[in-house]
Short mmCIF file of C-alpha atoms in Angstrom, two decimals:
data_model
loop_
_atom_site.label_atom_id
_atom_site.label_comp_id
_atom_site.label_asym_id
_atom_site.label_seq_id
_atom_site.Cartn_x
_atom_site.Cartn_y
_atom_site.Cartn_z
CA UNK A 1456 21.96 17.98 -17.85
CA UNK A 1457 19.63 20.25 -20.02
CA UNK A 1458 16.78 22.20 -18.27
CA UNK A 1459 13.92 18.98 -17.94
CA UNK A 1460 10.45 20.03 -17.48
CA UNK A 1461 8.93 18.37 -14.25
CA UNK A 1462 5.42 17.77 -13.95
CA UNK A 1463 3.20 17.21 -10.69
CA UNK A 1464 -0.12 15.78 -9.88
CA UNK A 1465 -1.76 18.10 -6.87
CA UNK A 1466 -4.60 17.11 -4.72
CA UNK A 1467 -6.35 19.78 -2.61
CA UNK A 1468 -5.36 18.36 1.30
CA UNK A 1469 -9.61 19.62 2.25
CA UNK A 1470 -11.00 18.30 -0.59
CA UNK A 1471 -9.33 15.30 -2.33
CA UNK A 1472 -12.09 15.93 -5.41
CA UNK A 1473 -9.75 18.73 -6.69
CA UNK A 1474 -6.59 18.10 -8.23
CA UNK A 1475 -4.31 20.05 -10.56
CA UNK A 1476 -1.25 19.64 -12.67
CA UNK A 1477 1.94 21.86 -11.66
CA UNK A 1478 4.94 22.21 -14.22
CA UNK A 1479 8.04 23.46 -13.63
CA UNK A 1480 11.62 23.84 -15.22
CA UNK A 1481 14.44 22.18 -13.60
CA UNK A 1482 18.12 23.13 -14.83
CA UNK A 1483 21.71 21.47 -14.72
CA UNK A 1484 22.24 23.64 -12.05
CA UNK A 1485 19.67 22.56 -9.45
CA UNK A 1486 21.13 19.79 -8.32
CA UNK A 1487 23.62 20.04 -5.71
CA UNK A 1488 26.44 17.24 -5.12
CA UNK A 1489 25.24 14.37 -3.40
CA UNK A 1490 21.89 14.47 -5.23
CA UNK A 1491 20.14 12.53 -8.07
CA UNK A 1492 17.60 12.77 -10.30
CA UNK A 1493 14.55 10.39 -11.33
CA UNK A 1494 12.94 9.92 -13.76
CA UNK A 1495 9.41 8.26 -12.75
CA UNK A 1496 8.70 5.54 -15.80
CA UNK A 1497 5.36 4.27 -14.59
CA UNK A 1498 3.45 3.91 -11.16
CA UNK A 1499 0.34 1.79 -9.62
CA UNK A 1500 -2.32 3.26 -8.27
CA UNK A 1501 -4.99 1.70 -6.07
CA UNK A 1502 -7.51 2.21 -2.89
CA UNK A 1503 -3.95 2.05 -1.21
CA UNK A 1504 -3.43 5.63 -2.04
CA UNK A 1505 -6.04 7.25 -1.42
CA UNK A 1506 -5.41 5.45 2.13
CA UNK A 1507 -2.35 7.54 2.07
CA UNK A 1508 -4.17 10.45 0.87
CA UNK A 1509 -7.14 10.36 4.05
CA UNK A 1510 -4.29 9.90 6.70
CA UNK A 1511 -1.85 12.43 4.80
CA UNK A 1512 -1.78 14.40 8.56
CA UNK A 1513 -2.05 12.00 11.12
CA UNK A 1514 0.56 9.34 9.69
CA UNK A 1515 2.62 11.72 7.97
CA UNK A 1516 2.25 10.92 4.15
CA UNK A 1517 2.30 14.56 3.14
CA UNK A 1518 5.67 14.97 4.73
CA UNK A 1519 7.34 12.91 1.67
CA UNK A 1520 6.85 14.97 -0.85
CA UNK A 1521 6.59 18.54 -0.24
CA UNK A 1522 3.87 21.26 -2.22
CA UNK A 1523 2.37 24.09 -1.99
CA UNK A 1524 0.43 25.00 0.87
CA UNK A 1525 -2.76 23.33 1.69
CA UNK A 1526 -1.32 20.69 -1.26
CA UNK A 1527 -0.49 17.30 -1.53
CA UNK A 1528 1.59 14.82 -3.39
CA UNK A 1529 0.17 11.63 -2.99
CA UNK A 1530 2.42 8.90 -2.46
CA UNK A 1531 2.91 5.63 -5.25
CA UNK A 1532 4.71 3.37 -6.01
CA UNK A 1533 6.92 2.31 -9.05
CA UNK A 1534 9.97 2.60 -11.05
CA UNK A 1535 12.53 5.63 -11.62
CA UNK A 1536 15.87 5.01 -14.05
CA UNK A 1537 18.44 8.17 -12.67
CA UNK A 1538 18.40 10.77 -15.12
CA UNK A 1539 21.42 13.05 -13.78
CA UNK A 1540 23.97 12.39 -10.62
CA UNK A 1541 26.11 14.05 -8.56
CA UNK A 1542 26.44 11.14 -5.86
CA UNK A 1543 28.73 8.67 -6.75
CA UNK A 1544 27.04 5.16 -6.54
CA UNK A 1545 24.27 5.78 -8.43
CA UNK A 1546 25.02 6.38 -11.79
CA UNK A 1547 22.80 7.65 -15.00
CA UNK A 1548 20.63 4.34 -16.55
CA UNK A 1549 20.43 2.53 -13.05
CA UNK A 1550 16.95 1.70 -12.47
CA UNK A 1551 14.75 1.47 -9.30
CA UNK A 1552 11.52 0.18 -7.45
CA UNK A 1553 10.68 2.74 -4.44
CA UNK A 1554 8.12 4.92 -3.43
CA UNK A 1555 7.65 8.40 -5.30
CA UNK A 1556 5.26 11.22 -5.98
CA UNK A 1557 3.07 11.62 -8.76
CA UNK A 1558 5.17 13.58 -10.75
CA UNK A 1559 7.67 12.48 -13.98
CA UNK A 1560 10.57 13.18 -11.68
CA UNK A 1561 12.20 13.22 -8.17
CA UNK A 1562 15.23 14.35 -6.52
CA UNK A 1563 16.74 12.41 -4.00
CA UNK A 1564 19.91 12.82 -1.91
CA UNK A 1565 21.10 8.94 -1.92
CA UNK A 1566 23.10 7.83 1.37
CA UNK A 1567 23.75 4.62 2.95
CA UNK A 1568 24.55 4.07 -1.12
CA UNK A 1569 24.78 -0.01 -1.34
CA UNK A 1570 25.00 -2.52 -4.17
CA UNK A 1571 21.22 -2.57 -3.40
CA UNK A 1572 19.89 0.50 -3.45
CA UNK A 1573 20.09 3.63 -1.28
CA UNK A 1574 18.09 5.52 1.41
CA UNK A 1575 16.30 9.04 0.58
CA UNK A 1576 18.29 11.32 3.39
CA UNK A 1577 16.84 14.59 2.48
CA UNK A 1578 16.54 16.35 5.50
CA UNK A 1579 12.36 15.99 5.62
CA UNK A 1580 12.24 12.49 5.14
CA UNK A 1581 14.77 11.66 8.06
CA UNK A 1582 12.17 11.19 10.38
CA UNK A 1583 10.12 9.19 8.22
CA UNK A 1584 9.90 5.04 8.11
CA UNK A 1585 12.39 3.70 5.92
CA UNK A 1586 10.38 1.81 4.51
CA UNK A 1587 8.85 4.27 2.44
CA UNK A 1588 12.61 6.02 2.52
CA UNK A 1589 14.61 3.43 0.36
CA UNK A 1590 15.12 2.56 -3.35
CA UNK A 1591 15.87 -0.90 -4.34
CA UNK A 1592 18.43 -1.38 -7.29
CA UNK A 1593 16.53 -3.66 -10.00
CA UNK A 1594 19.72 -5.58 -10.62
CA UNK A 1595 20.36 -6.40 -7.15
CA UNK A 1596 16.98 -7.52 -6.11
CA UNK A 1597 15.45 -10.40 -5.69
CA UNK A 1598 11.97 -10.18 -5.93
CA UNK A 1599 12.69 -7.79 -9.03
CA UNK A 1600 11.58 -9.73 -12.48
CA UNK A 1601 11.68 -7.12 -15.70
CA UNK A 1602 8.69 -9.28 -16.92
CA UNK A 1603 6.54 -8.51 -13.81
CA UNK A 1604 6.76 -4.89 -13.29
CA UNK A 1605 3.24 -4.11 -12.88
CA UNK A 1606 2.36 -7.11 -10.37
CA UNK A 1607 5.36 -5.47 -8.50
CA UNK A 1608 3.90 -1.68 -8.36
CA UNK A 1609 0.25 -2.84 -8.00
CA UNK A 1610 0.77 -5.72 -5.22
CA UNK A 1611 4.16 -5.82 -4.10
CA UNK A 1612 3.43 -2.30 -1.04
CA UNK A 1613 -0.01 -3.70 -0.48
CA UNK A 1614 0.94 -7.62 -0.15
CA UNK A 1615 3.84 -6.40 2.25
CA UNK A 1616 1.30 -5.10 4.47
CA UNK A 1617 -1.07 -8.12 4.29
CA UNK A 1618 2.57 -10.10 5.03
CA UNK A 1619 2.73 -8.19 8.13
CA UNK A 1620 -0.63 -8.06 8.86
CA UNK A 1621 -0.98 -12.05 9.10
CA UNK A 1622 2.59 -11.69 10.80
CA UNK A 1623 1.35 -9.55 13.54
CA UNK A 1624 -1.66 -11.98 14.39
CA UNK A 1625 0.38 -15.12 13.85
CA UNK A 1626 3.01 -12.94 16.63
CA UNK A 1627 0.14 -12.15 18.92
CA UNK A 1628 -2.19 -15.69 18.77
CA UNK A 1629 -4.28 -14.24 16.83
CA UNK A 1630 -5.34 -12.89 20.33
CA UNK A 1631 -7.09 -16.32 20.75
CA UNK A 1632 -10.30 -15.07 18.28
CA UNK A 1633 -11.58 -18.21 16.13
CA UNK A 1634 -12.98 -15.94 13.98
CA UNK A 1635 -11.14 -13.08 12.09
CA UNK A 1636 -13.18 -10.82 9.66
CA UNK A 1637 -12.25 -8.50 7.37
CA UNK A 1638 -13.75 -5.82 5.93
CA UNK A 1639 -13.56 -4.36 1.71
CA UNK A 1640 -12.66 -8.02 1.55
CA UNK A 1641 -12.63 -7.42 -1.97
CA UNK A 1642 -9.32 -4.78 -1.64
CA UNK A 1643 -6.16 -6.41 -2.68
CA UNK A 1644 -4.76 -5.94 0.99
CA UNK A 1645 -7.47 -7.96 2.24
CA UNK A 1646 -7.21 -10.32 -0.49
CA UNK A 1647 -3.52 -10.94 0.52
CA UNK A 1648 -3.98 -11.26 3.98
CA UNK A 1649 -6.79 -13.56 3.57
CA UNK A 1650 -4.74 -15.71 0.94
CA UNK A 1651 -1.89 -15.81 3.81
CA UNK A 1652 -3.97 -16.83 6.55
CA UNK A 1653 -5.52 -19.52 4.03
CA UNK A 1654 -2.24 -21.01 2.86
CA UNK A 1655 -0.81 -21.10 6.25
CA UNK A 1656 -3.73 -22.40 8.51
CA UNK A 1657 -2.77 -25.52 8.72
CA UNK A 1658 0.61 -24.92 10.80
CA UNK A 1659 -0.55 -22.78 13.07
CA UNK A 1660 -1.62 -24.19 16.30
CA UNK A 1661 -5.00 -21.57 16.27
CA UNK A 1662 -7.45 -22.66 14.48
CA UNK A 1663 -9.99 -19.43 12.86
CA UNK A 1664 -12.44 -18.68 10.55
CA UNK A 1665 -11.60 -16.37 7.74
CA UNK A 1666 -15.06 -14.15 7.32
CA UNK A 1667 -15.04 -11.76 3.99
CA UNK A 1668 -17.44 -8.17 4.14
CA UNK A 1669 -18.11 -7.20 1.08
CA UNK A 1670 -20.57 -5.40 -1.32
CA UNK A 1671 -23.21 -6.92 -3.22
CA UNK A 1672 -21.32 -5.67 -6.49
CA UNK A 1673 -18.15 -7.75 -5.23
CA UNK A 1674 -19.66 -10.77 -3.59
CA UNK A 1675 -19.29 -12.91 -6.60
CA UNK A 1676 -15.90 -12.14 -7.49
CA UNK A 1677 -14.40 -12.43 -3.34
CA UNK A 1678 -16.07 -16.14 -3.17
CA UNK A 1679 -14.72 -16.75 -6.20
CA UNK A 1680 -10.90 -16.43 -4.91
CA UNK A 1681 -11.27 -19.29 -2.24
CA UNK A 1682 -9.22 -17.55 0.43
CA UNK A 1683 -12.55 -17.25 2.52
CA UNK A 1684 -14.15 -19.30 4.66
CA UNK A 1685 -17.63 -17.25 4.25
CA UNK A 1686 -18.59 -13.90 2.49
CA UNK A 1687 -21.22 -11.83 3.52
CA UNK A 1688 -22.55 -8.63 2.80
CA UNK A 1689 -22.07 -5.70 4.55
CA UNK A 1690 -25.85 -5.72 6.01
CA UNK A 1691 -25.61 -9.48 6.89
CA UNK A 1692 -22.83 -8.78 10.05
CA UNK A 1693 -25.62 -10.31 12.71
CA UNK A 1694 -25.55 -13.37 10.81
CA UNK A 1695 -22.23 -14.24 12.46
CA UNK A 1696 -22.92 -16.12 15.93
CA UNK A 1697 -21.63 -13.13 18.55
CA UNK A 1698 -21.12 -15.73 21.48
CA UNK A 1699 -17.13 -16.91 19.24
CA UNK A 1700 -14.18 -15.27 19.67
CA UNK A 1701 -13.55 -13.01 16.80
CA UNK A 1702 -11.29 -10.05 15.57
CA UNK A 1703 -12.00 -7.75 13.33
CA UNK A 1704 -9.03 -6.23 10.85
CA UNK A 1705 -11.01 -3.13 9.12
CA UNK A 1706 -9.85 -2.31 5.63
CA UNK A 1707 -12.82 -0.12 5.01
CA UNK A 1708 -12.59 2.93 7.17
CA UNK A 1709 -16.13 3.31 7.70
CA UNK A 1710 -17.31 4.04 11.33
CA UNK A 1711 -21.06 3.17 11.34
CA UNK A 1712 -20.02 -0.68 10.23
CA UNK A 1713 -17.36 -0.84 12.72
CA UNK A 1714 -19.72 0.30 15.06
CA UNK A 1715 -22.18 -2.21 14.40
CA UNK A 1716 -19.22 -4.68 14.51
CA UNK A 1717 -18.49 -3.73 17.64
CA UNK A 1718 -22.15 -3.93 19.23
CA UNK A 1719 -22.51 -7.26 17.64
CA UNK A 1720 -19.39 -9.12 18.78
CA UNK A 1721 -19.19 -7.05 22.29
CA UNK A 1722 -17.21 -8.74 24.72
CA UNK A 1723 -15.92 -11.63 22.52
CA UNK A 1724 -14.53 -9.09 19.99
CA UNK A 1725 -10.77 -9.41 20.73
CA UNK A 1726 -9.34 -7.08 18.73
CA UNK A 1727 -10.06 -4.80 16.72
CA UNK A 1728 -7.19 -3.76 13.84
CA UNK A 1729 -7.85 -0.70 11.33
CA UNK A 1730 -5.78 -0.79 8.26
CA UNK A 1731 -7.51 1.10 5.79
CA UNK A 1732 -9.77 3.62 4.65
CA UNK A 1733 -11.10 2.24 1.05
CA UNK A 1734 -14.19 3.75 2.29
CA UNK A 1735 -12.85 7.27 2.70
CA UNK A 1736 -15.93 9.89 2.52
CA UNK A 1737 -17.70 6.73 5.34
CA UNK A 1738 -15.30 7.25 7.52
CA UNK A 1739 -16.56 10.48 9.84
CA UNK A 1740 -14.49 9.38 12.67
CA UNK A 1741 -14.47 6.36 15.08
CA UNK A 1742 -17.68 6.19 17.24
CA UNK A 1743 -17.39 6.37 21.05
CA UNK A 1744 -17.50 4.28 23.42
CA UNK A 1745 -17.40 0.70 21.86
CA UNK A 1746 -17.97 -2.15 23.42
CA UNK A 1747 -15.02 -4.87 23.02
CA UNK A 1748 -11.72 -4.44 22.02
CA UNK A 1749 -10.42 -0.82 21.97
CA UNK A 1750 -9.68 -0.16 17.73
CA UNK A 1751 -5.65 -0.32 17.17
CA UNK A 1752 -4.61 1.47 14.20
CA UNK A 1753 -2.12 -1.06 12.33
CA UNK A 1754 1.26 0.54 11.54
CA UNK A 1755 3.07 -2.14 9.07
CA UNK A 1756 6.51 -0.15 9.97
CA UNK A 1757 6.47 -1.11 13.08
CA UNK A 1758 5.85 -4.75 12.55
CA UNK A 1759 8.76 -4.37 9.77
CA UNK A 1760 11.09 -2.46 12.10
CA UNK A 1761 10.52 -5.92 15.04
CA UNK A 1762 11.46 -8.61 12.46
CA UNK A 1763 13.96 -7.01 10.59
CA UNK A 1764 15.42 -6.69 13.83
CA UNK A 1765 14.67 -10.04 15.12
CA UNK A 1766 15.36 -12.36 12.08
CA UNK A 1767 17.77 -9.62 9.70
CA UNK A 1768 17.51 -8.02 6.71
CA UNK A 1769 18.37 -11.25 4.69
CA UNK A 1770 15.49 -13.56 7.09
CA UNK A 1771 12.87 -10.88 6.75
CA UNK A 1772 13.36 -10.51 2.87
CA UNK A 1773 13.60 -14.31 2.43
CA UNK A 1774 10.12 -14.76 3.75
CA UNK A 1775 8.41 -12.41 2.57
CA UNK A 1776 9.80 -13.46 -1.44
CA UNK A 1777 8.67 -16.91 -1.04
CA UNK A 1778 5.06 -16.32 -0.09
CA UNK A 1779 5.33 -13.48 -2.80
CA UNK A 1780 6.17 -15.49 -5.21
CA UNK A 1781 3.18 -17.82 -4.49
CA UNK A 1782 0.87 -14.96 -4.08
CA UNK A 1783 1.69 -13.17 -7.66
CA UNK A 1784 0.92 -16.91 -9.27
CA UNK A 1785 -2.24 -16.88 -7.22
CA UNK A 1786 -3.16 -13.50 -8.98
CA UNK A 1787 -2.43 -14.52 -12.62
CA UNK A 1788 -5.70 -15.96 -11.79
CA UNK A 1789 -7.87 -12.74 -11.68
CA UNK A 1790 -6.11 -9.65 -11.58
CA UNK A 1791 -5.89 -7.69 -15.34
CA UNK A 1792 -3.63 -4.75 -15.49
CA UNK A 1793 -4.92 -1.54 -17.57
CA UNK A 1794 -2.08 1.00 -18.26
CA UNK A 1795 -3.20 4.87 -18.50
CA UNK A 1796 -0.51 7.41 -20.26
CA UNK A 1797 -0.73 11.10 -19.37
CA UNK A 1798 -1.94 13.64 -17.35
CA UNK A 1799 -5.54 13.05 -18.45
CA UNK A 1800 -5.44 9.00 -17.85
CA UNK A 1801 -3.87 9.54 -14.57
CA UNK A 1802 -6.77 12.32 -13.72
CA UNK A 1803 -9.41 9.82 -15.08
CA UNK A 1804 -8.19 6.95 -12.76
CA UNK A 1805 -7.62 9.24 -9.90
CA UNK A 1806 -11.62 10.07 -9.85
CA UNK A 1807 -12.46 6.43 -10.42
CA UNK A 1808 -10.80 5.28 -7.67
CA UNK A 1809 -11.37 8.07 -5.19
CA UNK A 1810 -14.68 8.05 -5.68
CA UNK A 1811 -14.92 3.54 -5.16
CA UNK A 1812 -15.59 2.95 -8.80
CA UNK A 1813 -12.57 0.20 -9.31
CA UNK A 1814 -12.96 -3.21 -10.16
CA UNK A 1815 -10.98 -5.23 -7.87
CA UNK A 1816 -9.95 -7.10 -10.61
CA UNK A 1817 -8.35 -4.34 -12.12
CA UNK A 1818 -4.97 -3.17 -11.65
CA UNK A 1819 -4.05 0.70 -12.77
CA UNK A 1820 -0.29 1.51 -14.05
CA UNK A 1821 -0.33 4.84 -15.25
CA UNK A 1822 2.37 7.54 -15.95
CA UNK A 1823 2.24 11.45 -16.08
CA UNK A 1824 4.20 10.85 -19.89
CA UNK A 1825 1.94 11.14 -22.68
CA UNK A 1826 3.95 8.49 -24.48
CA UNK A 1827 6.14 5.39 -23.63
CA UNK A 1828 9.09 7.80 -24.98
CA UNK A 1829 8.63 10.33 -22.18
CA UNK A 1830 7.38 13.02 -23.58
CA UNK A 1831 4.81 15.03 -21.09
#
């Protein structure tokens, strides 16, 4: 393997407005036997990450990827094809869907090495959820389609969470609410939950009300999807009768609306599930002291590590590909991809969507190669 320049995007952990690009030589020699290395084609990028970004410390995103001190690789997700190897069972050319820095390239140290991919087992992502830890083999899996690569980076993380999401409510009763609401209803985690507990209302033995909270700027576009019952702006939240059960699932990260939420709904608010932080610089911390439900941070791990365990590894993936496959036809409907080459297009989209300016109807796929050749 000749010497292969490597190229990072940096964020500044105490101020996610700075960013910087980091490149460094990496020779035959660096990699030791056991280890791979890939080369990072293309990857999506959405409010998703900059979720990762705003809870880099407390749920352990900047542990992935290590950088400099005070910063940060964010995490993405996309394809790699192995550029070098010194682990047997994953050869040069193979091709895989995981979860990478932004950077061109990534070394990995492949164990548990199966027909269908591998597990990262560098020593600082052991602890880590495996989730995040393993690398699919294209060939060898079956929600992979070589036409569909973008839907897959852009919706296939976020629609896994909004599978578990409507998985953990479905497991719990929905904690008897009759209303659910969720907040950035407009965010394609939302979107997916919403279109999940849409399509599967009718078997459930709980009947709800699927509420939307949105802006004014997005109101058009989230009752235009039909996975809603009702959408309502974020200043219309007393419009919603506070004597029915509800439960909230907050997408948004922002603690004066959840506090309102909270006063509003009081005692009937049954639970209260935070997923997100879309709405980063709003967030300032949960308030204290509110009434109803105590607020559960949602850990889609956790939910993955129960079924896996209760229905396998074939039962888990065989549910969550058939309402994928419904969901990405759903999405042909109103989802356009835009596709950003380079350091400067990834930079450009970085600010956009950091600072909330994404249309929801747009989908980012961007790479830190200036060309589809790979050339930084």
């Amino acid at each position: 393997m000749a010497s292969t320049a490597v190229l990072d995007f940096l964020v500044d952990r105490d101020d996610l407005s700075r960013s910087e690009l980091r490149e460094q030589q990496l020779d035959a020699e660096a990699l030791a036997p056991g280890q791979a290395l890939l080369r990072i084609d293309h990857f999506a990028f959405t409010a998703n990450n900059i979720t990762y970004a705003v809870m880099g410390e407390a749920m352990h995103y900047w542990q992935f990827f290590p950088a400099p001190a005070g910063k940060g690789l964010i995490p993405v997700w996309g394809f790699a094809e192995v550029q070098a190897s010194r682990c047997e069972g994953v050869e040069p050319g193979v091709r895989f869907y995981g979860c990478y820095p932004m950077s061109t390239h990534l070394v990995v140290e492949p164990v548990q090495v199966k027909e269908s991919g591998f597990v990262d087992g560098r020593e600082h992502r052991r602890p880590l959820p495996i989730l995040y830890n393993q690398y699919l083999r294209c060939s060898r899996d079956p929600l992979y389609r070589a036409g569909s690569e973008a839907l897959q980076m852009l919706l296939r993380p976020l629609f896994t969470t909004s599978f578990l999401l409507d998985d953990f409510f479905a497991d719990n009763h929905f904690f008897n609410a009759e209303r659910l609401v969720l907040t950035s209803a407009s965010s394609k985690t939302a979107i997916g939950m919403a279109y999940l507990l849409h399509r599967d209302r009718g078997q459930r033995e709980q009947r709800y009300e699927i509420v939307g909270l949105t802006s004014p700027a997005n109101r058009a576009f989230v009752e235009g999807l039909g996975c809603y019952d009702r959408v309502l702006g974020y200043d219309q939240v007393t419009e919603l009768d506070a004597g029915v059960p509800t439960a909230t699932v907050d997408f948004a990260g922002n603690g004066e609306l959840l506090g309102r939420l909270h006063a509003h709904f009081a005692a009937q608010l049954r639970h209260s599930c935070l997923v997100g932080a879309s709405h980063w610089h709003q967030r300032g911390g949960l308030p204290k002291n509110l009434p109803g439900a105590a607020p559960q941070l949602f850990f889609a791990p956790a939910q993955a590590e129960k079924r896996l365990l209760e229905w396998g590894g074939a039962g888990f993936h065989q549910r969550l590909a058939e309402r994928w496959s419904a969901f990405t036809t759903f999405t042909g409907q109103w989802l356009s991809v835009e596709h950003g080459l380079g350091p400067d297009a990834v930079k450009r989209v970085y600010r956009e969507v950091l600072a909330g300016h994404a249309s929801p109807q747009t989908g980012h796929i961007l790479s830190l190669f200036s060309s589809r050749g790979g050339s930084i």
